[in-house]
Short mmCIF file of C-alpha atoms in Angstrom, two decimals:
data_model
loop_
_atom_site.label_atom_id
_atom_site.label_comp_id
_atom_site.label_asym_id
_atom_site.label_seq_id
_atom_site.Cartn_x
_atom_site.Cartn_y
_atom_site.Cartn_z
CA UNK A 1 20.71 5.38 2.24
CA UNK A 2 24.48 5.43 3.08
CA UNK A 3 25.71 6.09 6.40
CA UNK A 4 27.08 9.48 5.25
CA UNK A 5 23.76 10.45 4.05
CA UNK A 6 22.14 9.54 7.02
CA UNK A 7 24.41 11.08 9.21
CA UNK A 8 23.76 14.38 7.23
CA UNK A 9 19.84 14.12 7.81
CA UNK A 10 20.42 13.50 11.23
CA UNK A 11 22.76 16.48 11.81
CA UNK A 12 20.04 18.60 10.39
CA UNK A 13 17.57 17.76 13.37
CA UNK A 14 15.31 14.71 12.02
CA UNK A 15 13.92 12.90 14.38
CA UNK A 16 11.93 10.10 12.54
CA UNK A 17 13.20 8.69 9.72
CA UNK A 18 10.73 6.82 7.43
CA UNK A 19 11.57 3.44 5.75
CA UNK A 20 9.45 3.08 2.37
CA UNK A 21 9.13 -1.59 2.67
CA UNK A 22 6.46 -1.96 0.27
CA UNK A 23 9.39 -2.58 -2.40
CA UNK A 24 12.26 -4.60 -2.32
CA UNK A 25 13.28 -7.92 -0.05
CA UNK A 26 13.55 -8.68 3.63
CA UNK A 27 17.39 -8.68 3.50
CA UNK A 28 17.84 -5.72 1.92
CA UNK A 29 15.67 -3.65 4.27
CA UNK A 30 17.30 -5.12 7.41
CA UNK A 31 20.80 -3.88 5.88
CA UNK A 32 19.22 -0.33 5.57
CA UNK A 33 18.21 -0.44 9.29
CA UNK A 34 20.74 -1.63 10.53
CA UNK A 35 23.04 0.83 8.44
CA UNK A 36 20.74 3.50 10.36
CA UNK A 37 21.00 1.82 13.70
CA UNK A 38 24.80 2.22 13.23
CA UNK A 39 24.83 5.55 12.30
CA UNK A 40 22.61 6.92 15.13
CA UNK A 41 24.42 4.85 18.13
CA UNK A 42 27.60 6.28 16.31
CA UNK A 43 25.96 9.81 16.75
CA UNK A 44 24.53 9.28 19.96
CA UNK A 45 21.09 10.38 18.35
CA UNK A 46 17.70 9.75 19.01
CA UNK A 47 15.70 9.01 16.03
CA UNK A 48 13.19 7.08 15.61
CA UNK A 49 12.47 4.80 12.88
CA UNK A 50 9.30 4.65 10.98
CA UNK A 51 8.52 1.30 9.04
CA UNK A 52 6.03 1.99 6.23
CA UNK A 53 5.22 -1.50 4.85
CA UNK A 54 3.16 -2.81 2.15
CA UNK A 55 -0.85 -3.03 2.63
CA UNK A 56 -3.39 -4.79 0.53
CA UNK A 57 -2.78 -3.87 -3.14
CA UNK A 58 -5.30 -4.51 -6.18
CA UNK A 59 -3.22 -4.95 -9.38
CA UNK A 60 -4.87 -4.47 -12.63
CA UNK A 61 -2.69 -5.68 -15.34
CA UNK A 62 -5.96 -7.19 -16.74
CA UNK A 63 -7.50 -4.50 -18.09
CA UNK A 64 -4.26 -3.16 -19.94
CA UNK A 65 -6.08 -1.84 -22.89
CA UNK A 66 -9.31 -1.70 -22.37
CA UNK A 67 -11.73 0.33 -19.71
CA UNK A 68 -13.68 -0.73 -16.70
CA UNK A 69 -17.28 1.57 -16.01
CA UNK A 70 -18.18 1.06 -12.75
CA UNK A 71 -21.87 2.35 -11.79
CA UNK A 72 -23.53 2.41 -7.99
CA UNK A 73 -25.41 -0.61 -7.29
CA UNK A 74 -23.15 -2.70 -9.37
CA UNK A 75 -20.91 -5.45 -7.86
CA UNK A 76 -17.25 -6.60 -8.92
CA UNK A 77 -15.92 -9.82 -7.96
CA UNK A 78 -11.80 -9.62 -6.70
CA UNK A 79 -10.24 -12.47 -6.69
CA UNK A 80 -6.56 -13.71 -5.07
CA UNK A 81 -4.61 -14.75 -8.00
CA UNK A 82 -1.15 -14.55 -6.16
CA UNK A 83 1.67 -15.23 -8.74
CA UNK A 84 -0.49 -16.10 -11.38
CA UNK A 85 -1.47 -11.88 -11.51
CA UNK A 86 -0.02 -11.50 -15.05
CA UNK A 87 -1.95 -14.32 -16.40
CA UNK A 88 -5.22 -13.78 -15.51
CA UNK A 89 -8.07 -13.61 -17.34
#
């Protein structure tokens, strides 16, 4: 996402540009917009910018190895392990 790049897509008629946040930190995700904020004032351009951000995720790390059979009518418990996800049990 450099400005030249940008500036490219923008010449070529987008009009939304999406903004993949589910990965990475807040810092480096406010340099990318405003790096595209810079570029389309430069440009005169309006674009809008879409902000696709993380949702809910379920990781599995768990059941590296082995196999899970789920069947209608059974129930699975999910529970928040936060930073302890790679050493649960």
């Amino acid at each position: 996402w450099n400005e030249a790049g940008m500036a490219a897509l923008i010449d070529a008629d987008m009009t939304v540009a999406r903004f993949n946040f589910a990965h990475g930190d807040h810092a480096a995700h406010q340099e990318v917009l405003d790096r595209f904020r810079k570029v389309t004032g430069d440009k005169g351009a309006a674009c809008a910018s879409l902000m696709d951000t993380s949702g809910p995720d379920i990781h599995t790390a768990m059941l590296r190895g082995s196999q899970l059979m789920m069947e209608a009518a059974h129930s699975i418990t999910i529970e928040a392990v936060g930073d302890r996800d790679d050493k649960f049990e």
